[in-house]
Amino acid sequence: MTRVKQDRVLGVLVRERDWVTAAALADVVGVTPRSIRSYITAINARAAGAIESSPFGYRASQEAATALRKPSETGTPRDRLHTIVRALLSGPAGIDVFETADALFVSAATLEADLGRVRGLLGGTQLALERSASRAQLVGTEVAQRRLLSRLAHDEMDEGAFDLAALRRTLGDGSVGPRAFGPFKSDFVARLTGLGYFVNEFGIADVIMHIAIAADRVAAGRPLGDAGVVTTPAQQSIAEIIDELARRHLDIRLGAGDLVHLATLVLTRIVAPGTSESRAPLDPDVELAVREIVEEAASEFLVDIVATEFIQRLALHVQNLRLRAREQAWSRNPLTRSLKSTYPMIFEVAVYIASRLHERLEIPLLDDEIAYIAMHVGGQLERSRRADHLLTATIVCPGYYELHELLRSSVDRSLGQAIEVVEVETRVDPDWTAIDTDLVLTTIDPAIPGDRFVRIQPFLTPADVERVQIVAGRIRRGRRLARLRAELERYFDASAFIRGFDGAGGEDAVIRRLGGTLVERGVIDADYLDRAIERERLSSTAFTDALAVPHAIGMTASRTAIAIGISEHPISWGDGRVQVVALAAFSESDREAFQTVFEQFVEVFSERESVQRIVRRGTDFSAFLDELVAVIDG
């Protein structure tokens, strides 16, 4: 358990990439600052210099990621578990319990306990652990055994990131060496691009891992069978590429069964159609379901995502997702955590779409798969929102030949994605009070003061562009936070504020306790709480390391309200720990507030210092609201 907590500390520091205090790390991990200091010492003993220390706290060095994946010299229960599974997978005869215990320097009783953990690891793999006297063996298909190897490899990797060293630990020292896969991947991507495909770099790591597993199993005499193999032209062309590159770079020949299996993984995981020749036909039922669900999501969240190209791209992704679900070949997404914490609203739209896809197409979805849907949604919203983010601007440039025209052209070229020039004033004495645009870019000193006035040169310089961008960013943030402050004051209530709960009973109990305050006020009913718990099981609403925002899918509250719970010590929530739980209930009439409150509230709680200030000083409802508003106001 200690090693697990050490790894969690290291993982937080690697993810933060900045100084983090011992107290903040203690809150995340659920230990004392003194324990954190002992963990740091142990980590640096494993990998000298992995963590730097200063008066500001601790920070991960460049060696930290390596330390996170480095096994301890004595071995951990996880290391031993993986060693046992590798031995079970190495041959049909399985292992002798007593011989294996001796080899691992543990008692037979300890190994029996480990075998119990192996059985727990087999859930959903279609494998079974059978015993006959002192022998234990895994029984199941070769495909199922490879899925188990894939699960172990992901367990060895941090945050789903591909790591050949971790893969080699999973497969054993005799597996294919890391150097072979650099050229393999480069050539593979080039060949796929040549066929007219766009390659998903997040998914290709998984495919390379499966190719490594296939090469290792084939070398050990465990290929996939060829019986019943049927190929499409797309599968055939990709299989030929894999075959050629495996011979050239890995010095191994894969059979037809392996090649078609890997080609199918490529088509459903790492490529999207580029040219018309590579475009796969869409299943009409999938396209119809996606279109209707996207229209529902657009109406539910008031987001502009109904576009033919977007629906077709998402439908193709869902079609591939359904094929992956049949094979239990899930894709890892290293951006899942950051997408959830940085774009909670986009992730929420993706959760809604995922839940409806589950209902319509019976596709089981994991957080990583939801994150891919969020990337599709975010891309479309970026296209549709770009114009909405523009600030209006007036240029004040007293006329001299075409000087004002040149300046406007320079502003449009350098700042056109951030501002829209709607007026050009060429008088030397303009009516400054009559200019009502968001920004005023002026080559002369304004007669009245104001934060929206930016002094620039007649010939725009890089320094001018930077100043305009800073002022524009400040205006956008000020407006955003002002809207949030107004909404928070409207939706919070002293009677729906609880401080000092301990998280006993888990997420369900906390949701029901907080929700009870809103049920008593007639804001929601018991069914809303049941649906909030169902939503939590779809994907954790712990959007930051400190904040969870449970809520139901569907805006059915009689009015919008938020119940706040603060725990003085972090409590478990999903895979993380939080100190603030905000149960949100939104009504049909407040859909726009959902976006404003949801995204901006999470933004406030994404900064560690702000969180600790609010938790420490928010001793009652009035103090909580005062501190929250103070943080919002900066």
XYZ file of C-alpha atoms in Angstrom:
634
model
C 0.000 0.000 0.000
C 2.881 2.359 0.789
C 4.342 1.876 -2.713
C 0.922 2.595 -4.219
C 0.725 5.892 -2.309
C 4.281 6.766 -3.308
C 3.342 6.227 -6.937
C 0.258 8.384 -6.497
C 2.346 11.234 -5.080
C 4.741 10.879 -7.993
C 1.851 10.746 -10.472
C 0.380 13.994 -9.104
C 3.726 15.764 -9.384
C 4.336 14.490 -12.914
C 0.875 15.699 -13.917
C 1.137 19.116 -12.219
C 4.626 19.949 -13.550
C 4.914 22.697 -10.926
C 5.672 23.153 -7.249
C 3.149 21.455 -4.928
C 3.257 21.753 -1.144
C 3.400 18.745 1.180
C 0.032 19.791 2.621
C -1.594 19.822 -0.824
C -0.145 16.398 -1.658
C -1.334 15.083 1.707
C -4.874 16.236 0.870
C -4.837 14.418 -2.462
C -3.375 11.159 -1.144
C -5.171 11.171 2.208
C -2.124 11.052 4.518
C -0.208 13.499 6.713
C 2.434 15.936 5.400
C 4.974 13.961 7.430
C 4.098 10.823 5.445
C 4.510 12.792 2.226
C 8.061 13.699 3.221
C 8.867 10.041 3.866
C 7.361 9.074 0.496
C 9.512 11.694 -1.258
C 12.596 10.258 0.410
C 11.662 6.721 -0.694
C 10.960 7.834 -4.270
C 14.303 9.595 -4.540
C 15.957 6.457 -3.166
C 14.447 4.530 -6.097
C 15.480 7.173 -8.641
C 17.908 9.833 -7.473
C 16.709 13.338 -8.286
C 13.207 12.273 -9.378
C 11.651 14.919 -7.123
C 13.085 18.365 -6.441
C 12.524 20.166 -3.120
C 12.360 23.879 -2.355
C 10.591 26.298 0.020
C 7.716 26.186 -2.495
C 7.214 22.426 -2.006
C 8.014 19.567 -4.362
C 8.311 19.330 -8.142
C 8.851 16.392 -10.512
C 12.100 16.347 -12.468
C 12.652 14.874 -15.923
C 13.518 11.529 -14.300
C 10.198 11.353 -12.453
C 8.209 9.538 -15.146
C 10.871 6.825 -15.262
C 10.732 6.435 -11.483
C 6.978 6.043 -11.668
C 7.360 2.986 -13.883
C 10.416 1.501 -12.184
C 9.656 -1.622 -10.115
C 11.079 -1.830 -6.623
C 13.996 -4.178 -5.987
C 12.062 -6.311 -3.558
C 8.929 -6.437 -5.731
C 5.415 -5.338 -4.839
C 2.214 -7.390 -4.722
C 1.386 -5.951 -8.154
C 4.802 -6.979 -9.529
C 4.316 -10.479 -8.123
C 0.784 -10.687 -9.497
C 1.990 -9.789 -12.974
C 4.829 -12.318 -12.736
C 2.334 -15.064 -11.856
C 0.004 -14.128 -14.717
C 2.915 -14.119 -17.175
C 3.880 -17.594 -15.980
C 0.279 -18.806 -16.360
C 0.145 -17.403 -19.897
C 3.511 -18.794 -20.977
C 2.232 -22.292 -21.683
C -0.821 -24.554 -21.520
C 0.563 -26.552 -18.590
C 0.276 -23.605 -16.201
C 2.354 -23.416 -13.003
C 3.171 -25.552 -10.000
C 2.039 -23.607 -6.929
C 4.867 -24.759 -4.636
C 7.630 -24.318 -7.210
C 6.373 -20.849 -8.094
C 6.170 -19.849 -4.427
C 9.787 -20.908 -3.939
C 10.883 -19.016 -7.046
C 9.207 -15.840 -5.785
C 10.503 -16.313 -2.207
C 7.011 -16.319 -0.681
C 5.018 -18.904 1.210
C 2.526 -21.229 -0.469
C -0.241 -19.462 1.484
C 0.852 -16.102 0.039
C 0.825 -17.541 -3.461
C -2.661 -18.968 -2.895
C -3.792 -15.468 -1.923
C -2.162 -14.130 -5.095
C -4.068 -16.694 -7.160
C -7.244 -15.351 -5.599
C -6.249 -11.903 -6.878
C -5.595 -13.419 -10.300
C -9.190 -14.689 -10.333
C -10.343 -11.151 -9.561
C -8.282 -9.882 -12.493
C -10.023 -12.278 -14.882
C -13.425 -10.615 -14.661
C -14.787 -9.982 -18.157
C -11.828 -11.695 -19.893
C -13.588 -15.002 -20.687
C -10.701 -16.767 -18.952
C -10.889 -19.121 -15.976
C -8.261 -20.226 -13.466
C -8.452 -23.976 -12.895
C -6.695 -26.040 -10.218
C -5.621 -29.652 -10.283
C -3.690 -30.674 -7.175
C -0.676 -28.371 -7.033
C -1.026 -27.110 -10.602
C -2.905 -23.999 -11.706
C -3.620 -23.050 -15.290
C -5.559 -20.495 -17.297
C -8.254 -21.844 -19.566
C -9.601 -19.742 -22.428
C -9.026 -18.685 -26.017
C -5.818 -17.147 -27.314
C -7.662 -13.872 -27.992
C -8.819 -13.771 -24.367
C -5.278 -14.424 -23.137
C -3.970 -11.556 -25.233
C -6.620 -9.256 -23.783
C -5.304 -10.140 -20.342
C -1.755 -9.264 -21.447
C -3.083 -5.957 -22.763
C -4.723 -5.257 -19.397
C -1.458 -5.979 -17.585
C 0.483 -3.729 -19.941
C -1.908 -0.834 -19.344
C -1.638 -1.436 -15.620
C 2.130 -1.073 -15.942
C 1.772 2.260 -17.735
C 0.935 5.601 -16.204
C -2.203 7.442 -17.332
C -2.538 5.180 -20.385
C 0.695 6.531 -21.945
C 2.567 4.064 -24.140
C 5.840 2.831 -22.665
C 7.831 0.069 -24.338
C 9.819 -0.631 -21.164
C 6.584 -1.304 -19.281
C 5.373 -3.459 -22.171
C 8.583 -5.473 -22.022
C 8.082 -6.004 -18.277
C 4.602 -7.325 -19.052
C 5.754 -9.690 -21.785
C 9.024 -10.709 -20.127
C 12.693 -10.103 -20.839
C 12.656 -12.331 -23.912
C 10.128 -10.159 -25.748
C 10.784 -7.955 -28.756
C 13.197 -5.116 -27.907
C 12.100 -1.484 -27.771
C 14.393 -0.260 -30.553
C 12.529 -2.244 -33.202
C 9.284 -0.342 -32.769
C 10.515 3.180 -33.462
C 11.191 2.490 -37.163
C 8.147 0.178 -37.291
C 5.819 2.952 -36.133
C 7.324 5.600 -38.438
C 7.019 3.372 -41.496
C 3.539 2.214 -40.451
C 2.177 5.773 -40.104
C 3.734 6.778 -43.425
C 2.160 3.829 -45.228
C -1.293 4.444 -43.699
C -1.097 8.119 -44.641
C -0.199 7.036 -48.152
C -3.438 5.041 -48.296
C -5.394 8.230 -47.549
C -6.034 7.724 -43.818
C -5.710 10.202 -40.967
C -3.822 8.487 -38.140
C -4.957 8.892 -34.525
C -1.692 9.212 -32.600
C -3.478 8.539 -29.292
C -4.680 5.175 -30.563
C -1.604 4.022 -32.440
C 0.257 3.296 -29.184
C -2.379 0.697 -28.329
C -2.073 -0.890 -31.761
C 1.730 -1.031 -31.492
C 1.246 -2.719 -28.109
C -1.064 -5.335 -29.659
C 1.407 -5.911 -32.482
C 4.148 -6.460 -29.892
C 1.922 -8.909 -28.019
C 1.089 -10.734 -31.262
C 4.763 -10.951 -32.232
C 5.668 -12.286 -28.791
C 2.884 -14.894 -28.800
C 3.624 -16.038 -32.341
C 7.322 -16.386 -31.470
C 6.247 -18.582 -28.544
C 4.169 -20.779 -30.855
C 0.788 -19.254 -29.856
C -0.656 -17.730 -33.074
C -4.317 -16.969 -33.719
C -6.128 -19.537 -35.826
C -6.886 -18.842 -39.478
C -10.232 -20.662 -39.602
C -13.174 -18.575 -40.756
C -11.062 -15.492 -41.505
C -12.880 -13.150 -43.896
C -11.216 -9.947 -45.061
C -12.406 -6.743 -46.684
C -10.219 -4.883 -49.202
C -9.304 -2.334 -46.484
C -8.353 -5.089 -44.045
C -6.339 -6.833 -46.722
C -4.285 -3.761 -47.653
C -3.482 -2.941 -44.012
C -2.706 -6.591 -43.224
C -0.189 -6.619 -46.075
C 1.541 -3.547 -44.612
C 1.718 -5.107 -41.134
C 3.064 -8.345 -42.611
C 5.797 -6.565 -44.565
C 6.874 -4.332 -41.648
C 6.804 -7.186 -39.120
C 9.205 -9.186 -41.290
C 11.481 -6.197 -41.909
C 11.633 -4.679 -38.414
C 10.632 -7.504 -36.045
C 12.016 -10.461 -37.989
C 8.809 -12.417 -37.517
C 6.138 -13.742 -39.827
C 2.542 -13.365 -38.633
C -0.171 -15.736 -39.787
C -3.399 -14.776 -41.538
C -5.399 -14.853 -38.312
C -3.055 -12.437 -36.560
C -2.795 -10.123 -39.551
C -6.569 -9.780 -40.000
C -7.065 -9.317 -36.240
C -4.468 -6.518 -36.161
C -5.804 -4.918 -39.343
C -9.257 -4.809 -37.752
C -7.800 -3.087 -34.692
C -6.176 -0.502 -36.949
C -9.398 0.218 -38.825
C -11.452 0.591 -35.655
C -8.917 2.362 -33.473
C -6.282 4.516 -35.128
C -7.449 5.605 -38.568
C -10.166 7.875 -39.876
C -11.114 8.176 -43.530
C -9.319 10.904 -45.399
C -9.800 10.505 -49.142
C -13.018 9.232 -50.652
C -11.242 5.999 -51.583
C -10.569 5.218 -47.910
C -14.007 6.197 -46.626
C -15.808 3.237 -45.051
C -19.567 2.926 -45.608
C -21.667 4.091 -42.659
C -24.269 1.839 -41.119
C -27.569 3.736 -41.689
C -28.867 2.695 -38.247
C -25.755 4.057 -36.533
C -25.864 7.306 -38.509
C -29.563 7.802 -37.707
C -29.028 7.096 -33.994
C -26.083 9.503 -33.822
C -27.981 12.224 -35.680
C -30.986 12.010 -33.364
C -28.825 11.861 -30.216
C -26.735 14.860 -31.337
C -29.927 16.839 -31.977
C -31.180 15.906 -28.489
C -27.863 16.964 -26.924
C -27.894 20.250 -28.829
C -31.378 20.982 -27.518
C -30.626 19.809 -23.976
C -27.447 21.855 -23.530
C -28.055 24.685 -26.021
C -24.865 23.934 -27.928
C -24.324 24.325 -31.661
C -23.201 20.847 -32.710
C -25.796 19.875 -35.341
C -23.725 19.794 -38.530
C -23.646 17.130 -41.229
C -19.862 16.688 -41.307
C -19.680 16.462 -37.507
C -22.477 13.882 -37.364
C -20.816 11.751 -40.046
C -17.427 11.887 -38.301
C -18.975 11.002 -34.960
C -21.099 8.256 -36.546
C -17.989 6.656 -38.042
C -16.300 6.845 -34.626
C -19.352 5.225 -32.989
C -19.445 2.547 -35.677
C -15.817 1.710 -34.923
C -16.547 1.923 -31.215
C -19.266 -0.699 -31.559
C -16.804 -3.012 -33.303
C -14.245 -2.416 -30.535
C -16.900 -3.159 -27.915
C -17.564 -6.551 -29.487
C -13.856 -7.333 -29.241
C -13.495 -5.635 -25.837
C -10.680 -3.717 -27.534
C -10.997 -0.412 -25.682
C -8.881 2.593 -26.591
C -6.905 4.440 -23.924
C -6.950 8.241 -24.024
C -4.117 10.071 -22.230
C -6.156 13.299 -22.319
C -9.119 11.955 -20.341
C -8.214 13.583 -17.033
C -7.317 16.959 -18.545
C -10.434 17.025 -20.751
C -12.642 16.343 -17.750
C -11.040 19.000 -15.538
C -10.454 21.692 -18.173
C -13.621 21.306 -20.261
C -16.277 19.912 -17.886
C -19.144 21.225 -19.977
C -17.860 19.539 -23.135
C -17.268 16.340 -21.176
C -20.805 16.541 -19.808
C -22.245 16.776 -23.321
C -20.126 13.723 -24.210
C -21.467 11.819 -21.188
C -25.014 12.611 -22.296
C -24.291 11.386 -25.835
C -22.555 8.276 -24.453
C -25.496 7.417 -22.192
C -27.960 7.723 -25.074
C -25.689 5.632 -27.314
C -25.672 2.998 -24.595
C -29.473 2.985 -24.578
C -29.860 2.946 -28.366
C -26.936 0.752 -29.449
C -26.075 -1.082 -26.200
C -22.456 0.095 -26.239
C -20.741 -0.096 -22.838
C -18.595 3.011 -22.432
C -15.566 3.795 -20.298
C -14.181 7.221 -19.381
C -11.472 6.969 -22.042
C -14.049 6.259 -24.736
C -16.257 9.117 -23.491
C -13.180 11.360 -23.740
C -12.872 10.556 -27.457
C -16.495 11.621 -27.936
C -15.652 14.793 -25.971
C -12.821 15.499 -28.419
C -15.289 15.278 -31.313
C -17.751 17.563 -29.484
C -15.035 20.027 -28.518
C -13.760 20.241 -32.077
C -17.223 21.051 -33.392
C -17.918 23.591 -30.651
C -14.609 25.280 -31.415
C -15.703 25.675 -35.021
C -19.153 27.013 -34.119
C -18.089 29.170 -31.164
C -15.148 30.939 -32.773
C -17.254 33.886 -33.878
C -18.963 34.120 -30.475
C -15.606 34.683 -28.740
C -14.768 37.769 -30.793
C -14.706 41.099 -29.018
C -15.754 44.172 -30.979
C -13.191 46.913 -31.460
C -12.924 50.480 -32.721
C -9.674 51.760 -34.215
C -8.906 55.427 -33.576
C -6.272 56.553 -36.066
C -6.309 60.187 -37.289
C -6.243 60.062 -41.057
C -3.107 60.625 -43.078
C -3.201 59.123 -46.546
C -4.049 55.398 -46.199
C -2.502 55.024 -42.709
C -5.752 53.952 -41.039
C -6.396 51.368 -43.758
C -2.949 49.849 -43.310
C -3.451 49.726 -39.545
C -6.817 48.028 -39.870
C -5.329 45.472 -42.214
C -2.540 44.766 -39.718
C -5.023 44.387 -36.839
C -7.196 41.991 -38.843
C -4.176 39.925 -39.819
C -2.650 39.718 -36.312
C -5.751 39.746 -34.094
C -8.573 38.628 -36.362
C -9.212 35.453 -34.350
C -9.680 37.443 -31.120
C -11.354 40.712 -32.092
C -13.564 42.113 -34.829
C -12.993 45.703 -35.938
C -16.448 47.219 -36.457
C -15.518 50.906 -36.769
C -12.546 53.088 -37.712
C -12.449 56.653 -36.366
C -10.104 59.003 -38.248
C -10.835 62.241 -36.359
C -8.209 63.694 -34.078
C -10.932 64.635 -31.572
C -13.459 61.773 -31.594
C -16.378 61.587 -29.188
C -14.767 59.065 -26.843
C -17.945 58.613 -24.765
C -19.917 57.561 -27.836
C -17.613 54.654 -28.665
C -19.351 51.585 -27.245
C -17.254 48.680 -28.551
C -15.547 46.195 -26.231
C -12.089 47.541 -27.096
C -10.715 50.825 -28.405
C -7.371 50.574 -30.184
C -6.016 54.091 -30.470
C -2.880 55.702 -31.861
C -3.518 58.837 -29.772
C -4.082 59.263 -26.051
C -7.787 58.975 -25.136
C -9.394 61.946 -23.444
C -11.044 59.726 -20.826
C -9.576 56.835 -18.808
C -10.760 53.260 -19.218
C -9.533 49.690 -19.114
C -10.802 49.018 -22.624
C -8.520 51.612 -24.233
C -5.264 50.213 -25.646
C -2.594 52.554 -26.949
C -0.978 51.198 -30.129
C 1.468 52.457 -32.756
C 0.340 53.537 -36.246
C 2.391 50.636 -37.582
C 1.360 47.683 -35.424
C 4.229 46.100 -33.451
C 4.451 42.693 -31.713
C 4.316 44.547 -28.384
C 1.038 46.171 -29.473
C -0.434 42.788 -30.372
C 0.574 41.365 -26.989
C -0.997 44.301 -25.090
C -4.257 43.968 -27.007
C -4.381 40.233 -26.333
C -3.784 40.778 -22.598
C -6.553 43.386 -22.329
C -8.942 41.247 -24.416
C -8.260 38.229 -22.202
C -8.859 40.305 -19.079
C -12.174 41.587 -20.439
C -13.365 38.085 -21.357
C -12.387 36.680 -17.960
C -13.968 39.606 -16.106
C -17.266 39.159 -17.914
C -17.213 35.432 -17.425
C -16.539 35.665 -13.702
C -19.067 38.470 -13.261
C -21.752 36.233 -14.756
C -20.645 33.408 -12.500
C -20.805 35.592 -9.393
C -24.338 36.684 -10.214
C -25.447 33.111 -10.890
C -23.828 31.699 -7.738
C -25.483 34.269 -5.514
C -28.783 33.393 -7.131
C -28.528 29.617 -6.830
C -26.791 29.061 -3.477
C -28.724 28.987 -0.234
C -27.686 28.761 3.427
C -30.098 25.875 4.062
C -28.345 23.778 1.379
C -24.861 24.146 2.885
C -23.228 21.361 4.916
C -19.774 21.557 6.422
C -17.957 18.727 8.150
C -19.396 15.589 6.504
C -16.998 12.639 6.441
C -17.977 10.841 3.243
C -19.187 7.761 5.115
C -21.199 5.487 2.847
C -19.451 6.637 -0.320
C -20.664 8.841 -3.145
C -24.266 7.581 -2.994
C -24.646 8.573 0.656
C -23.139 12.020 0.087
C -25.407 12.653 -2.899
C -28.493 11.644 -0.896
C -27.472 13.732 2.109
C -26.858 16.868 0.059
C -29.840 16.173 -2.156
C -32.065 15.862 0.899
C -31.682 19.605 1.514
C -33.029 20.309 -1.981
C -35.803 17.711 -1.708
C -37.019 19.393 1.492
C -37.231 22.702 -0.337
C -39.186 21.176 -3.242
C -36.425 21.844 -5.783
C -36.056 18.179 -6.778
C -37.650 14.846 -5.962
C -36.185 11.493 -4.913
C -36.075 10.350 -8.539
C -33.600 13.126 -9.315
C -31.220 11.728 -6.696
C -31.538 8.214 -8.161
C -30.647 9.617 -11.575
C -27.736 11.616 -10.132
C -26.343 8.376 -8.714
C -26.813 6.681 -12.102
C -24.961 9.575 -13.766
C -22.119 9.218 -11.261
C -21.711 5.559 -12.197
C -21.411 6.474 -15.887
C -18.381 8.678 -15.215
C -17.074 10.247 -12.018
C -17.996 13.916 -11.607
C -14.759 14.630 -9.719
C -13.722 17.194 -12.311
C -10.693 18.424 -10.348
C -8.514 17.043 -7.552
C -10.740 18.837 -5.019
C -14.255 19.214 -6.475
C -17.057 16.837 -7.459
C -20.242 18.132 -9.107
C -22.810 15.304 -9.030
C -26.016 15.912 -10.977
C -28.617 14.049 -12.984
C -28.840 13.906 -16.747
C -31.860 15.996 -17.645
C -32.851 19.426 -16.323
C -35.915 18.489 -14.296
C -35.538 20.610 -11.138
C -38.341 23.043 -10.360
C -35.662 25.738 -10.280
C -31.887 25.770 -10.457
C -30.133 25.294 -7.115
C -26.783 24.025 -5.839
C -26.234 22.238 -2.512
C -22.695 22.562 -1.174
C -20.864 20.119 1.079
C -17.369 20.765 2.478
C -15.217 18.132 4.140
C -12.275 19.299 6.227
C -10.332 16.254 5.037
C -10.335 14.756 1.515
C -12.860 11.970 0.941
C -12.785 9.245 -1.710
C -14.706 10.044 -4.889
C -14.344 7.822 -7.934
C -10.641 7.252 -8.473
C -9.693 10.440 -6.648
C -10.291 12.429 -3.463
C -12.237 15.668 -3.037
C -13.049 18.166 -0.327
C -15.956 20.025 -1.928
C -19.096 18.398 -3.331
C -21.585 20.584 -5.201
C -24.836 18.771 -5.981
C -26.274 20.692 -8.914
C -29.953 20.661 -9.856
C -30.840 22.541 -13.043
C -34.257 23.462 -14.342
C -35.453 23.543 -17.929
C -35.694 27.345 -17.837
C -32.065 27.781 -16.778
C -30.222 25.896 -19.497
C -27.835 28.736 -20.225
C -26.973 28.921 -16.521
C -25.909 25.292 -16.715
C -23.061 26.226 -19.035
C -22.064 29.383 -17.161
C -22.118 27.880 -13.683
C -20.802 24.465 -14.591
C -17.659 25.517 -16.450
C -16.758 28.536 -14.355
C -17.405 26.899 -11.006
C -15.048 24.070 -11.944
C -12.490 26.628 -13.139
C -12.415 28.273 -9.699
C -11.721 24.930 -8.029
C -8.947 23.957 -10.442
C -6.388 26.079 -8.545
C -4.997 24.436 -5.413
C -4.423 27.630 -3.450
C -7.969 28.843 -4.136
C -9.407 25.527 -3.015
C -7.503 25.522 0.260
C -8.461 29.122 0.938
C -12.166 28.414 0.375
C -12.117 25.177 2.390
C -10.113 26.683 5.243
C -12.059 29.940 5.582
C -15.510 28.795 4.469
C -16.600 27.840 7.994
C -20.254 28.730 7.340
C -22.366 29.598 4.318
C -21.765 33.345 4.489
C -17.999 32.917 4.822
C -17.977 30.318 2.021
C -19.765 32.653 -0.384
C -17.524 35.586 0.598
C -14.376 33.560 -0.055
C -15.728 32.144 -3.299
C -16.576 35.596 -4.603
C -13.189 36.922 -3.448
C -11.426 34.181 -5.419
C -13.578 34.880 -8.471
C -12.749 38.572 -8.276
C -9.064 37.658 -8.141
